[in-house]
Amino acid sequence: MALFFDKDWFDSRLADRGLSRAVLAAVAGIGEDDLALVWKDQRELSAAEVAAFAELLGVTGAEVALHAGISTPTPGADPLSRIAELERRVTALETELARLARTRS
């Protein structure tokens, strides 16, 4: 387990998928300011955020937790909470897409 947040590992995974930190923040349901705090190791991730990062990056929650710092929780496998979390993330993505569409108009 990483003692501190491994920003290089996360940036590399994002680059491999052609994604930005803004997309990661939207999927996790957090603001870009909060994500910046995570990158500076000044804010811990919740289990739900770990799960969101893992799905977007195509890795396991355990792998995200391994690189996210010493006290990062690994998400559980409760299917009902997973469905609720997925619905929340879809809403966040739709909101982000609408915002991007407005800025391009």
PDB file of C-alpha atoms in Angstrom, residues 45-102:
ATOM      1  CA  LEU A  45     -10.974   8.983  -0.972  1.00  0.00           C
ATOM      2  CA  SER A  46     -14.157   7.315   0.216  1.00  0.00           C
ATOM      3  CA  ALA A  47     -14.896   3.696  -0.667  1.00  0.00           C
ATOM      4  CA  ALA A  48     -17.453   4.898  -3.250  1.00  0.00           C
ATOM      5  CA  GLU A  49     -14.872   7.192  -4.842  1.00  0.00           C
ATOM      6  CA  VAL A  50     -12.368   4.334  -4.948  1.00  0.00           C
ATOM      7  CA  ALA A  51     -14.968   2.219  -6.750  1.00  0.00           C
ATOM      8  CA  ALA A  52     -15.655   5.033  -9.242  1.00  0.00           C
ATOM      9  CA  PHE A  53     -11.935   5.535  -9.914  1.00  0.00           C
ATOM     10  CA  ALA A  54     -11.489   1.783 -10.398  1.00  0.00           C
ATOM     11  CA  GLU A  55     -14.297   1.434 -12.891  1.00  0.00           C
ATOM     12  CA  LEU A  56     -13.203   4.421 -14.961  1.00  0.00           C
ATOM     13  CA  LEU A  57      -9.548   3.348 -14.939  1.00  0.00           C
ATOM     14  CA  GLY A  58     -10.325  -0.300 -15.657  1.00  0.00           C
ATOM     15  CA  VAL A  59      -8.625  -1.634 -12.551  1.00  0.00           C
ATOM     16  CA  THR A  60      -9.799  -3.167  -9.290  1.00  0.00           C
ATOM     17  CA  GLY A  61     -10.798  -1.181  -6.236  1.00  0.00           C
ATOM     18  CA  ALA A  62      -7.959  -2.872  -4.386  1.00  0.00           C
ATOM     19  CA  GLU A  63      -5.465  -1.580  -6.969  1.00  0.00           C
ATOM     20  CA  VAL A  64      -6.803   1.966  -6.639  1.00  0.00           C
ATOM     21  CA  ALA A  65      -6.630   1.711  -2.839  1.00  0.00           C
ATOM     22  CA  LEU A  66      -3.070   0.395  -3.131  1.00  0.00           C
ATOM     23  CA  HIS A  67      -1.988   3.570  -4.944  1.00  0.00           C
ATOM     24  CA  ALA A  68      -4.245   6.041  -3.131  1.00  0.00           C
ATOM     25  CA  GLY A  69      -2.542   6.127   0.244  1.00  0.00           C
ATOM     26  CA  ILE A  70      -2.285   4.325   3.503  1.00  0.00           C
ATOM     27  CA  SER A  71      -5.799   4.782   4.893  1.00  0.00           C
ATOM     28  CA  THR A  72      -7.838   4.454   1.686  1.00  0.00           C
ATOM     29  CA  PRO A  73     -10.792   2.081   2.084  1.00  0.00           C
ATOM     30  CA  THR A  74     -11.455  -0.702  -0.392  1.00  0.00           C
ATOM     31  CA  PRO A  75     -15.050  -0.662  -1.629  1.00  0.00           C
ATOM     32  CA  GLY A  76     -17.387  -3.423  -0.521  1.00  0.00           C
ATOM     33  CA  ALA A  77     -19.346  -5.736  -2.759  1.00  0.00           C
ATOM     34  CA  ASP A  78     -22.901  -4.858  -1.663  1.00  0.00           C
ATOM     35  CA  PRO A  79     -24.857  -5.003  -4.956  1.00  0.00           C
ATOM     36  CA  LEU A  80     -27.619  -2.605  -3.864  1.00  0.00           C
ATOM     37  CA  SER A  81     -25.201   0.100  -2.825  1.00  0.00           C
ATOM     38  CA  ARG A  82     -23.276  -0.494  -6.056  1.00  0.00           C
ATOM     39  CA  ILE A  83     -26.438   0.106  -8.117  1.00  0.00           C
ATOM     40  CA  ALA A  84     -27.202   3.286  -6.185  1.00  0.00           C
ATOM     41  CA  GLU A  85     -23.613   4.438  -6.676  1.00  0.00           C
ATOM     42  CA  LEU A  86     -23.782   3.727 -10.417  1.00  0.00           C
ATOM     43  CA  GLU A  87     -27.005   5.715 -10.701  1.00  0.00           C
ATOM     44  CA  ARG A  88     -25.385   8.638  -8.860  1.00  0.00           C
ATOM     45  CA  ARG A  89     -22.386   8.508 -11.184  1.00  0.00           C
ATOM     46  CA  VAL A  90     -24.544   8.409 -14.317  1.00  0.00           C
ATOM     47  CA  THR A  91     -26.313  11.528 -13.064  1.00  0.00           C
ATOM     48  CA  ALA A  92     -22.942  13.207 -12.439  1.00  0.00           C
ATOM     49  CA  LEU A  93     -21.764  12.303 -15.944  1.00  0.00           C
ATOM     50  CA  GLU A  94     -24.968  13.609 -17.503  1.00  0.00           C
ATOM     51  CA  THR A  95     -24.516  16.860 -15.595  1.00  0.00           C
ATOM     52  CA  GLU A  96     -20.915  17.155 -16.786  1.00  0.00           C
ATOM     53  CA  LEU A  97     -21.916  16.439 -20.385  1.00  0.00           C
ATOM     54  CA  ALA A  98     -24.620  19.103 -20.232  1.00  0.00           C
ATOM     55  CA  ARG A  99     -22.097  21.593 -18.842  1.00  0.00           C
ATOM     56  CA  LEU A 100     -19.625  20.774 -21.619  1.00  0.00           C
ATOM     57  CA  ALA A 101     -22.362  21.127 -24.256  1.00  0.00           C
ATOM     58  CA  ARG A 102     -23.261  24.578 -22.894  1.00  0.00           C
TER      59      ARG A 102
END
